[in-house]
């Protein structure tokens, strides 16, 4: 599936200019050039419309489309969307629920506004070079056009340091100094070549919730059901009667599948991928059997997904480590026929939303500690993470580790289909952040909701708790202590852990795969030594070499993410 578009505020008349072969449609005049692909999973949601000297391009899927049109029955979707954008872009974007991106531009090229959805899982990359504005959902088309204009492409040093420290890019900068990206809940408006970043939605704590935790359980269930219905009905209205629902051993995907089943969406196929001995695989299979769902399981035991470095970088341009997308790509390539189903329905970010990233019961200022994904000792090299833009450390974590971290793997799945999670519904997110933090800490509200409203969902153990929900807290603590002791003993006796990414019980034991499959080690070594010389700056090259030679699998993967990306930038 290809949802790409490409925009440049100047005519492209060179017939040899290389664009994606999937971009079969175009618009060009004396002021701008625009190319787009028509290969969309939900084509009825996608709009490309030229009208009144304006151009609208809207790509993705909208979960609440039926609700929006219910109050505008006399208009088609494209008519309503165009008119709404013409009147007020920010107000329109606020109303939409789903995964989307696009642009709204004047045909004379004097005004252009690019946008992404509230959660930012469908980024738009853009650049201003001399008198040209360039934007695309395909990063490397922006690179290609910059080269065509004669731009000198350099590594953005601060962005590189931020990626090395946090494992992600925490703001609009990318690894190429000329290129930026849209951020969650933000549009970028160019007028007379001047960019203006406009947040149309920002998560904050809002009005403090006044009810008790039992009231919260009831409201949570209503909001979650509404969000779930939106997504599953969106499948049905496009003719997809079977729902593809991710299922692991934790809480989030379990509750999506379980609540949807209770609501009558029983024609589900649950899919799980990971190491065959992992608790996630075992628990997911028990849950699917309990709900009488067909289960689709893909084992990743040899870790060959770690070889998909360049394939992932095609879709995730080093905004996060490629590891977060590699296992999913292998599963989609080998196990799932995406033409049979609608969206890939997940439980993304549920644990951080109904639970909490924070380990304290009050809202503390945002700080680097707790946001780092890989190498916190290199934090001194960062000039600024701009953390003061967030109301608290928890909200900073939600944006960085959630929207700009975990969700940046979505473009790989979007190669095959759309991605949806009820937990990303804006009303639900805003309501959860209005709750007292102590409601959400330690999964207090989460478990109370499961036990009170959906008690049978707790019959299978959960990896989140390392045990069964509802068991005495002392028992859970004892289980965790036993597992830690067992892990230490195993390390002493055999040198192999029973916990973490080196253990066969982990869903994605990267260290175990690298240790057991010599092809991975050889691939890493070969890729590193063939690409490190491409980095032009001596200091950066030395920094990457130290991290690769002294780091563990996660550090090495991050270095290779950067090198594979830079090789592609050089080759397009």
Coordinates of C-alpha atoms in Angstrom, one line a residue:
X1 CA 0.0 0.0 0.0
X2 CA 1.4 3.4 -0.9
X3 CA 0.0 6.7 0.5
X4 CA 2.9 8.8 -0.6
X5 CA 2.6 12.4 -1.9
X6 CA 5.3 14.8 -3.1
X7 CA 5.0 18.6 -3.3
X8 CA 7.5 21.3 -4.4
X9 CA 6.7 25.0 -4.9
X10 CA 8.2 25.1 -8.4
X11 CA 7.5 23.3 -11.7
X12 CA 9.4 20.1 -12.4
X13 CA 9.9 19.8 -16.1
X14 CA 12.8 17.4 -16.2
X15 CA 11.3 14.1 -17.6
X16 CA 14.2 12.2 -16.1
X17 CA 13.3 13.2 -12.6
X18 CA 12.9 10.1 -10.6
X19 CA 9.8 9.7 -8.5
X20 CA 8.2 6.6 -6.9
X21 CA 6.6 4.5 -9.6
X22 CA 3.5 4.2 -7.5
X23 CA 2.9 8.0 -7.9
X24 CA 0.8 7.7 -11.0
X25 CA -1.0 11.0 -10.7
X26 CA 0.2 14.5 -10.8
X27 CA -0.6 18.2 -11.0
X28 CA 1.8 20.8 -12.3
X29 CA 1.6 24.4 -13.3
X30 CA 3.9 27.4 -13.4
X31 CA 4.1 27.6 -9.6
X32 CA 4.2 24.1 -8.2
X33 CA 4.4 20.4 -8.8
X34 CA 2.4 17.8 -7.0
X35 CA 2.6 14.0 -7.3
X36 CA 0.6 11.4 -5.4
X37 CA -0.2 7.7 -5.2
X38 CA -3.7 6.2 -5.4
X39 CA -2.9 2.9 -3.7
X40 CA -4.9 3.4 -0.5
X41 CA -6.4 0.9 1.9
X42 CA -9.4 3.1 2.6
X43 CA -9.6 5.1 -0.7
X44 CA -13.0 6.6 0.3
X45 CA -11.2 8.5 3.1
X46 CA -8.5 9.9 0.9
X47 CA -9.1 13.1 -1.0
X48 CA -7.2 14.9 -3.7
X49 CA -9.2 17.9 -4.8
X50 CA -8.4 20.9 -6.9
X51 CA -11.0 23.7 -6.5
X52 CA -11.2 27.5 -6.2
X53 CA -7.5 27.9 -6.9
X54 CA -6.8 25.6 -3.9
X55 CA -5.4 22.1 -3.6
X56 CA -6.3 19.6 -0.9
X57 CA -4.5 16.3 -0.4
X58 CA -5.7 14.1 2.5
X59 CA -4.3 10.6 3.1
X60 CA -5.0 8.0 5.7
X61 CA -8.1 6.7 7.6
X62 CA -10.7 8.6 9.6
X63 CA -12.4 6.6 12.4
X64 CA -15.2 9.2 13.1
X65 CA -16.0 10.0 9.4
X66 CA -19.6 8.7 9.8
X67 CA -20.2 11.0 12.8
X68 CA -18.8 14.0 11.0
X69 CA -21.0 13.4 8.0
X70 CA -24.1 12.7 10.1
X71 CA -24.5 16.4 10.8
X72 CA -23.7 17.3 7.2
X73 CA -25.8 14.9 5.2
X74 CA -26.1 17.1 2.2
X75 CA -22.3 17.0 1.5
X76 CA -20.0 14.3 0.3
X77 CA -16.9 13.5 2.4
X78 CA -14.6 15.4 -0.1
X79 CA -16.9 18.4 -0.2
X80 CA -17.2 18.6 3.6
X81 CA -13.4 18.2 4.1
X82 CA -12.5 20.8 1.5
X83 CA -15.0 23.3 2.8
X84 CA -13.9 22.7 6.4
X85 CA -10.2 23.2 5.5
X86 CA -11.0 26.3 3.5
X87 CA -12.7 27.8 6.5
X88 CA -10.4 26.8 9.3
X89 CA -7.6 24.2 9.0
X90 CA -6.8 23.9 12.7
X91 CA -10.5 23.5 13.8
X92 CA -11.0 20.8 11.1
X93 CA -7.9 18.8 12.2
X94 CA -9.1 19.0 15.8
X95 CA -12.4 17.2 14.8
X96 CA -10.7 14.3 13.0
X97 CA -10.0 11.0 14.7
X98 CA -7.6 8.6 13.0
X99 CA -4.3 8.3 11.3
X100 CA -3.8 10.8 8.6
X101 CA -1.6 13.5 7.0
X102 CA -1.8 15.8 4.0
X103 CA -1.5 19.3 2.6
X104 CA -3.7 22.3 1.8
X105 CA -2.1 24.7 -0.7
X106 CA -2.9 27.6 -3.0
X107 CA -2.3 26.8 -6.7
X108 CA 0.0 29.8 -7.0
X109 CA 2.4 28.3 -4.4
X110 CA 2.2 31.3 -2.1
X111 CA 0.6 29.4 0.7
X112 CA 1.0 25.8 1.7
X113 CA 0.1 24.0 4.9
X114 CA 1.3 20.5 5.8
X115 CA -0.2 18.5 8.7
X116 CA -0.2 15.1 10.4
X117 CA -2.6 13.5 12.9
X118 CA -2.8 14.0 16.7
X119 CA -0.4 11.1 17.4
X120 CA 2.0 11.9 14.5
X121 CA 2.3 8.3 13.3
X122 CA 2.1 9.5 9.6
X123 CA 4.8 12.2 9.4
X124 CA 5.3 14.7 6.6
X125 CA 9.0 15.6 5.9
X126 CA 9.7 19.1 4.6
X127 CA 12.4 21.5 3.6
X128 CA 12.8 25.1 2.5
X129 CA 15.8 25.7 0.2
X130 CA 16.3 29.0 -1.4
X131 CA 13.0 29.8 -3.0
X132 CA 11.6 26.2 -3.0
X133 CA 9.4 24.5 -0.5
X134 CA 9.5 20.7 -0.6
X135 CA 7.3 18.3 1.3
X136 CA 6.6 14.6 1.1
X137 CA 5.6 11.5 3.1
X138 CA 8.6 9.9 1.5
X139 CA 11.8 11.3 3.1
X140 CA 14.1 10.3 0.3
X141 CA 12.1 12.2 -2.3
X142 CA 12.9 15.4 -0.3
X143 CA 16.5 14.3 -0.3
X144 CA 16.4 13.8 -4.0
X145 CA 14.9 17.2 -4.7
X146 CA 17.4 18.9 -2.5
X147 CA 20.2 17.3 -4.4
X148 CA 18.6 18.3 -7.6
X149 CA 18.6 21.9 -6.4
X150 CA 22.3 21.7 -5.5
X151 CA 22.0 21.6 -1.7
X152 CA 24.9 20.3 0.3
X153 CA 23.5 17.6 2.7
X154 CA 25.1 17.4 6.1
X155 CA 24.4 15.4 9.2
X156 CA 22.5 17.4 11.8
X157 CA 24.9 17.0 14.8
X158 CA 22.5 17.8 17.5
X159 CA 19.9 15.5 16.1
X160 CA 22.4 12.7 15.9
X161 CA 23.4 13.2 19.5
X162 CA 19.7 13.2 20.6
X163 CA 19.2 10.0 18.7
X164 CA 22.2 8.4 20.3
X165 CA 21.1 9.5 23.8
X166 CA 17.4 8.9 23.7
X167 CA 17.0 6.3 20.9
X168 CA 14.7 8.7 19.1
X169 CA 14.4 12.2 17.6
X170 CA 12.5 14.3 20.1
X171 CA 11.7 17.4 17.9
X172 CA 11.1 18.4 14.3
X173 CA 14.8 18.0 13.3
X174 CA 16.0 14.9 11.4
X175 CA 19.5 13.6 10.7
X176 CA 19.8 15.7 7.5
X177 CA 20.2 19.4 8.5
X178 CA 18.0 20.7 5.8
X179 CA 15.0 18.4 6.4
X180 CA 12.4 18.6 9.2
X181 CA 9.3 16.7 10.0
X182 CA 5.8 17.4 11.2
X183 CA 5.1 16.8 14.9
X184 CA 2.1 15.2 16.5
X185 CA -0.9 17.5 16.6
X186 CA 0.9 20.2 14.5
X187 CA 0.6 21.8 11.1
X188 CA 3.3 23.7 9.3
X189 CA 2.1 26.7 7.3
X190 CA 4.4 28.3 4.7
X191 CA 3.5 31.9 3.6
X192 CA 6.0 33.9 1.6
X193 CA 8.5 31.2 2.3
X194 CA 8.2 31.7 6.1
X195 CA 7.3 28.6 8.1
X196 CA 4.9 28.8 11.0
X197 CA 4.4 25.7 13.2
X198 CA 0.9 25.7 14.6
X199 CA -0.1 23.1 17.3
X200 CA -3.8 22.3 16.8
X201 CA -3.8 19.8 19.6
X202 CA -1.7 19.5 22.7
X203 CA -2.1 17.0 25.5
X204 CA -2.3 18.5 29.0
X205 CA -4.0 17.8 32.3
X206 CA -6.9 20.1 31.7
X207 CA -9.7 20.2 34.2
X208 CA -9.0 17.8 37.2
X209 CA -11.4 14.9 37.4
X210 CA -13.8 15.2 40.4
X211 CA -15.2 11.7 40.7
X212 CA -13.9 8.7 42.6
X213 CA -12.1 5.7 41.2
X214 CA -15.3 3.7 40.8
X215 CA -16.8 6.5 38.8
X216 CA -13.7 6.5 36.7
X217 CA -14.0 2.8 36.0
X218 CA -17.5 3.4 34.5
X219 CA -16.5 6.4 32.4
X220 CA -13.4 4.6 31.2
X221 CA -15.4 1.7 30.0
X222 CA -17.9 4.0 28.1
X223 CA -15.1 6.0 26.4
X224 CA -13.1 2.9 25.5
X225 CA -16.2 1.2 24.0
X226 CA -16.9 4.3 21.9
X227 CA -13.3 4.4 20.7
X228 CA -13.4 0.7 19.9
X229 CA -16.6 0.9 18.0
X230 CA -15.3 3.7 15.8
X231 CA -12.4 1.6 14.7
X232 CA -14.2 -1.7 14.2
X233 CA -17.1 0.0 12.4
X234 CA -14.6 1.7 10.1
X235 CA -13.5 -1.7 9.0
X236 CA -17.1 -2.8 8.4
X237 CA -18.2 0.2 6.4
X238 CA -15.4 -0.6 3.9
X239 CA -16.5 -4.2 3.6
X240 CA -14.0 -5.8 5.9
X241 CA -16.0 -8.2 8.1
X242 CA -13.0 -9.9 9.6
X243 CA -10.9 -7.9 11.9
X244 CA -7.1 -8.3 12.3
X245 CA -6.3 -7.7 15.9
X246 CA -2.8 -7.8 17.4
X247 CA -2.6 -9.9 20.6
X248 CA 0.3 -10.3 23.0
X249 CA 0.5 -11.3 26.7
X250 CA 0.1 -7.9 28.1
X251 CA -3.0 -5.8 29.0
X252 CA -3.5 -3.5 26.0
X253 CA -4.1 -5.7 23.0
X254 CA -6.0 -8.1 25.3
X255 CA -8.5 -5.4 26.2
X256 CA -9.0 -4.2 22.6
X257 CA -9.7 -7.8 21.4
X258 CA -11.8 -8.7 24.5
X259 CA -14.0 -5.6 24.7
X260 CA -14.6 -5.7 20.9
X261 CA -15.6 -9.3 21.2
X262 CA -18.1 -8.5 24.0
X263 CA -19.5 -5.7 21.8
X264 CA -20.2 -8.2 19.0
X265 CA -17.1 -7.9 16.9
X266 CA -16.4 -11.6 17.2
X267 CA -15.1 -12.3 13.7
X268 CA -11.5 -11.6 14.7
X269 CA -8.3 -13.1 13.8
X270 CA -5.6 -12.5 16.4
X271 CA -2.0 -12.3 15.3
X272 CA 1.1 -12.6 17.4
X273 CA 4.7 -12.6 16.5
X274 CA 7.8 -13.2 18.7
X275 CA 10.0 -15.9 20.1
X276 CA 8.3 -19.2 20.4
X277 CA 9.2 -19.7 24.1
X278 CA 8.1 -16.2 25.1
X279 CA 5.3 -15.7 27.7
X280 CA 3.7 -13.3 25.2
X281 CA 3.1 -16.1 22.7
X282 CA 1.8 -18.6 25.3
X283 CA -0.6 -16.1 27.0
X284 CA -1.8 -14.8 23.6
X285 CA -2.6 -18.3 22.4
X286 CA -4.6 -19.0 25.6
X287 CA -6.5 -15.7 25.3
X288 CA -7.4 -16.4 21.6
X289 CA -8.6 -19.9 22.5
X290 CA -10.7 -18.5 25.4
X291 CA -12.4 -16.1 22.9
X292 CA -12.7 -18.8 20.3
X293 CA -10.7 -16.6 17.8
X294 CA -8.5 -17.9 15.0
X295 CA -4.9 -17.3 16.0
X296 CA -2.1 -16.4 13.6
X297 CA 1.4 -16.9 15.1
X298 CA 4.7 -16.1 13.5
X299 CA 7.8 -17.3 15.3
X300 CA 11.0 -15.2 15.0
X301 CA 13.3 -17.7 16.7
X302 CA 16.3 -17.3 14.4
X303 CA 16.2 -13.5 14.6
X304 CA 16.4 -13.1 10.8
X305 CA 14.3 -10.0 11.2
X306 CA 17.5 -8.2 12.4
X307 CA 18.8 -8.5 8.8
X308 CA 16.0 -6.3 7.5
X309 CA 18.0 -3.1 8.3
X310 CA 17.9 -1.5 4.8
X311 CA 14.3 -2.5 4.2
X312 CA 13.1 -0.8 7.4
X313 CA 15.2 2.3 6.7
X314 CA 13.3 2.7 3.4
X315 CA 10.2 3.6 5.6
X316 CA 11.6 4.8 8.9
X317 CA 14.4 7.3 8.1
X318 CA 16.4 6.9 11.3
X319 CA 13.9 8.7 13.5
X320 CA 14.2 5.7 15.9
X321 CA 16.2 2.5 15.9
X322 CA 15.2 0.0 13.1
X323 CA 14.8 -2.7 15.7
X324 CA 11.3 -1.5 16.7
X325 CA 10.0 -2.2 13.1
X326 CA 12.1 -5.2 12.0
X327 CA 10.1 -8.0 13.7
X328 CA 6.8 -6.5 12.4
X329 CA 8.1 -6.3 8.9
X330 CA 9.1 -9.9 8.8
X331 CA 5.7 -11.0 10.2
X332 CA 3.9 -8.9 7.6
X333 CA 6.1 -10.2 4.8
X334 CA 5.8 -13.9 5.7
X335 CA 2.6 -14.5 7.6
X336 CA -0.2 -11.9 7.1
X337 CA -2.1 -11.4 3.9
X338 CA -3.2 -7.7 4.4
X339 CA -5.6 -7.8 1.5
X340 CA -8.0 -10.0 3.6
X341 CA -8.5 -7.5 6.4
X342 CA -9.0 -3.8 7.2
X343 CA -6.8 -2.1 9.7
X344 CA -4.2 -3.6 11.9
X345 CA -5.9 -3.0 15.2
X346 CA -3.5 -2.8 18.2
X347 CA -3.4 -1.7 21.8
X348 CA -0.7 0.9 21.2
X349 CA 0.1 3.1 24.2
X350 CA -2.7 1.8 26.4
X351 CA -0.3 0.9 29.2
X352 CA 1.1 4.4 29.3
X353 CA -2.3 6.0 29.1
X354 CA -4.6 4.1 31.4
X355 CA -1.5 3.2 33.4
X356 CA 1.2 5.9 33.6
X357 CA 4.8 6.5 32.6
X358 CA 5.3 8.3 35.9
X359 CA 6.6 6.4 39.0
X360 CA 5.6 9.2 41.4
X361 CA 2.1 10.4 42.4
X362 CA 2.6 14.1 41.4
X363 CA 3.4 16.0 38.2
X364 CA 7.1 16.7 38.1
X365 CA 8.8 19.0 35.6
X366 CA 10.1 17.3 32.4
X367 CA 13.7 16.1 32.6
X368 CA 16.0 13.9 30.6
X369 CA 16.2 11.1 33.2
X370 CA 13.6 8.5 32.4
X371 CA 13.4 9.6 28.7
X372 CA 16.6 7.9 27.6
X373 CA 16.4 4.8 25.6
X374 CA 20.0 3.8 25.1
X375 CA 23.0 5.7 26.4
X376 CA 22.3 8.2 29.1
X377 CA 26.0 8.8 29.8
X378 CA 26.2 10.7 26.5
X379 CA 23.5 13.2 27.6
X380 CA 26.1 15.9 28.0
X381 CA 26.5 16.1 24.3
X382 CA 22.9 17.3 23.8
X383 CA 22.4 21.1 23.4
X384 CA 18.7 21.1 24.1
X385 CA 15.8 18.6 24.2
X386 CA 13.3 21.5 24.5
X387 CA 11.6 19.7 27.4
X388 CA 10.0 22.9 28.6
X389 CA 7.4 22.6 25.9
X390 CA 5.7 19.8 28.0
X391 CA 3.6 20.4 31.0
X392 CA 5.2 17.6 33.0
X393 CA 7.7 14.7 32.8
X394 CA 4.9 12.3 32.3
X395 CA 3.5 14.2 29.3
X396 CA 7.0 14.6 27.9
X397 CA 7.4 10.8 28.2
X398 CA 4.1 10.2 26.5
X399 CA 5.1 12.4 23.5
X400 CA 8.7 11.2 23.3
X401 CA 8.6 7.5 24.2
X402 CA 5.1 7.1 22.8
X403 CA 4.2 9.3 19.9
X404 CA 7.8 10.0 18.7
X405 CA 9.2 6.6 19.9
X406 CA 6.9 3.5 19.7
X407 CA 4.6 4.9 17.1
X408 CA 7.4 5.7 14.6
X409 CA 7.3 2.0 13.6
X410 CA 3.8 2.6 12.1
X411 CA 5.1 3.6 8.6
X412 CA 6.4 0.0 8.2
X413 CA 2.9 -1.4 8.9
X414 CA 1.3 1.4 6.8
X415 CA 3.2 -0.2 3.9
X416 CA 0.6 -3.0 4.1
X417 CA -2.4 -1.5 5.8
X418 CA -3.6 1.2 8.3
X419 CA -2.8 1.1 12.0
X420 CA -5.4 1.8 14.7
X421 CA -5.6 1.7 18.5
X422 CA -8.6 2.7 20.6
X423 CA -6.2 4.1 23.2
X424 CA -5.2 6.8 20.6
X425 CA -8.7 8.2 20.5
X426 CA -8.4 11.9 21.4
X427 CA -11.4 12.0 23.8
X428 CA -10.0 9.0 25.7
X429 CA -6.5 10.4 25.9
X430 CA -7.7 13.8 27.2
X431 CA -10.0 12.2 29.8
X432 CA -7.2 9.9 31.1
X433 CA -4.9 12.9 31.6
X434 CA -7.6 14.6 33.6
X435 CA -7.5 11.9 36.2
X436 CA -5.5 12.2 39.5
X437 CA -2.2 10.5 38.8
X438 CA -2.6 8.1 41.7
X439 CA -5.6 6.6 40.0
X440 CA -3.4 5.5 37.1
X441 CA -0.2 4.6 38.9
X442 CA 0.7 1.0 39.3
X443 CA -2.2 0.1 37.0
X444 CA -4.6 0.7 39.8
X445 CA -7.4 1.9 37.5
X446 CA -6.5 -0.5 34.8
X447 CA -6.8 -3.6 36.9
X448 CA -9.9 -2.3 38.6
X449 CA -11.5 -1.7 35.2
X450 CA -10.6 -5.2 34.0
X451 CA -11.8 -6.9 37.2
X452 CA -15.0 -5.0 37.5
X453 CA -16.2 -4.7 33.9
X454 CA -14.5 -7.5 32.1
X455 CA -13.6 -10.1 34.8
X456 CA -13.1 -13.1 32.4
X457 CA -10.3 -11.1 30.7
X458 CA -8.2 -11.6 33.8
X459 CA -8.3 -15.4 33.8
X460 CA -5.0 -15.6 31.7
X461 CA -1.9 -14.3 33.3
X462 CA -0.4 -11.1 32.1
X463 CA 3.3 -10.3 31.3
X464 CA 2.7 -6.8 32.6
X465 CA 2.3 -8.1 36.2
X466 CA 4.3 -11.4 35.8
X467 CA 1.3 -13.1 37.2
X468 CA -2.5 -13.1 37.4
X469 CA -4.5 -9.9 37.8
X470 CA -6.2 -9.9 41.2
X471 CA -3.6 -12.0 42.9
X472 CA -2.5 -10.6 46.3
X473 CA 0.1 -7.9 45.8
X474 CA 2.5 -9.7 48.2
X475 CA 2.3 -12.8 45.9
X476 CA 3.1 -10.6 42.9
X477 CA 6.1 -9.1 44.6
X478 CA 7.3 -12.6 45.7
X479 CA 7.0 -13.8 42.1
X480 CA 9.0 -10.9 40.8
X481 CA 11.7 -11.5 43.5
X482 CA 11.9 -15.2 42.6
X483 CA 12.3 -14.3 38.9
X484 CA 15.2 -11.9 39.7
X485 CA 16.9 -14.5 41.9
X486 CA 16.4 -17.1 39.2
X487 CA 17.9 -14.8 36.6
X488 CA 21.0 -14.1 38.8
X489 CA 21.6 -17.8 39.4
X490 CA 21.3 -18.6 35.7
X491 CA 23.8 -15.9 34.9
X492 CA 26.2 -17.3 37.5
X493 CA 25.8 -20.9 36.4
X494 CA 25.4 -20.7 32.6
X495 CA 26.1 -17.1 31.7
X496 CA 22.6 -16.9 30.1
X497 CA 19.8 -14.7 31.6
X498 CA 16.2 -15.8 32.2
X499 CA 14.9 -12.2 31.9
X500 CA 15.3 -9.4 29.4
X501 CA 16.3 -9.3 25.8
X502 CA 18.8 -12.2 26.3
X503 CA 16.2 -14.6 27.5
X504 CA 14.1 -17.0 25.4
X505 CA 11.0 -16.0 27.5
X506 CA 11.2 -12.4 26.1
X507 CA 8.9 -11.6 23.1
X508 CA 11.8 -10.1 21.1
X509 CA 15.1 -11.3 22.6
X510 CA 17.4 -9.4 20.4
X511 CA 20.5 -10.3 22.4
X512 CA 19.6 -14.0 22.3
X513 CA 19.1 -13.9 18.6
X514 CA 22.4 -12.2 18.0
X515 CA 24.2 -14.6 20.3
X516 CA 22.8 -17.7 18.6
X517 CA 22.8 -16.7 15.0
X518 CA 26.2 -16.1 13.5
X519 CA 24.7 -14.6 10.4
X520 CA 23.5 -11.6 12.5
X521 CA 26.9 -11.0 13.9
X522 CA 28.5 -11.2 10.5
X523 CA 25.9 -8.9 9.0
X524 CA 26.4 -6.3 11.7
X525 CA 30.2 -6.4 11.3
X526 CA 30.1 -6.3 7.5
X527 CA 27.5 -3.5 7.4
X528 CA 29.5 -1.4 9.9
X529 CA 32.8 -1.6 8.2
X530 CA 31.4 -1.1 4.7
X531 CA 29.4 2.1 5.7
X532 CA 31.3 3.8 8.5
X533 CA 33.6 5.6 5.9
X534 CA 30.6 7.3 4.4
X535 CA 30.3 9.5 7.5
X536 CA 32.2 12.7 6.5
X537 CA 32.9 14.2 9.9
X538 CA 35.8 12.6 11.8
X539 CA 34.4 13.3 15.2
X540 CA 31.0 11.8 14.4
X541 CA 32.7 8.8 12.8
X542 CA 34.8 8.2 15.8
X543 CA 31.8 8.5 18.1
X544 CA 29.9 5.9 16.2
X545 CA 32.8 3.6 16.1
X546 CA 33.3 3.6 19.9
X547 CA 29.6 3.0 20.5
X548 CA 29.5 0.1 18.0
X549 CA 32.6 -1.6 19.3
X550 CA 31.8 -1.2 23.0
X551 CA 28.0 -1.3 23.1
X552 CA 25.5 -4.0 23.3
X553 CA 23.0 -5.1 20.6
X554 CA 20.7 -2.2 21.1
X555 CA 23.6 0.3 20.8
X556 CA 25.0 -1.5 17.7
X557 CA 21.6 -1.5 16.1
X558 CA 21.2 2.2 16.6
X559 CA 24.6 2.8 15.0
X560 CA 23.7 0.7 12.0
X561 CA 20.3 2.5 11.8
X562 CA 22.3 5.8 11.3
X563 CA 24.8 4.3 8.9
X564 CA 22.2 2.6 6.7
X565 CA 20.2 5.8 6.6
X566 CA 23.3 7.8 5.6
X567 CA 24.1 5.3 2.9
X568 CA 20.6 5.6 1.4
X569 CA 20.8 9.5 1.6
X570 CA 24.1 9.2 -0.4
X571 CA 22.7 6.8 -3.0
X572 CA 19.2 8.3 -3.9

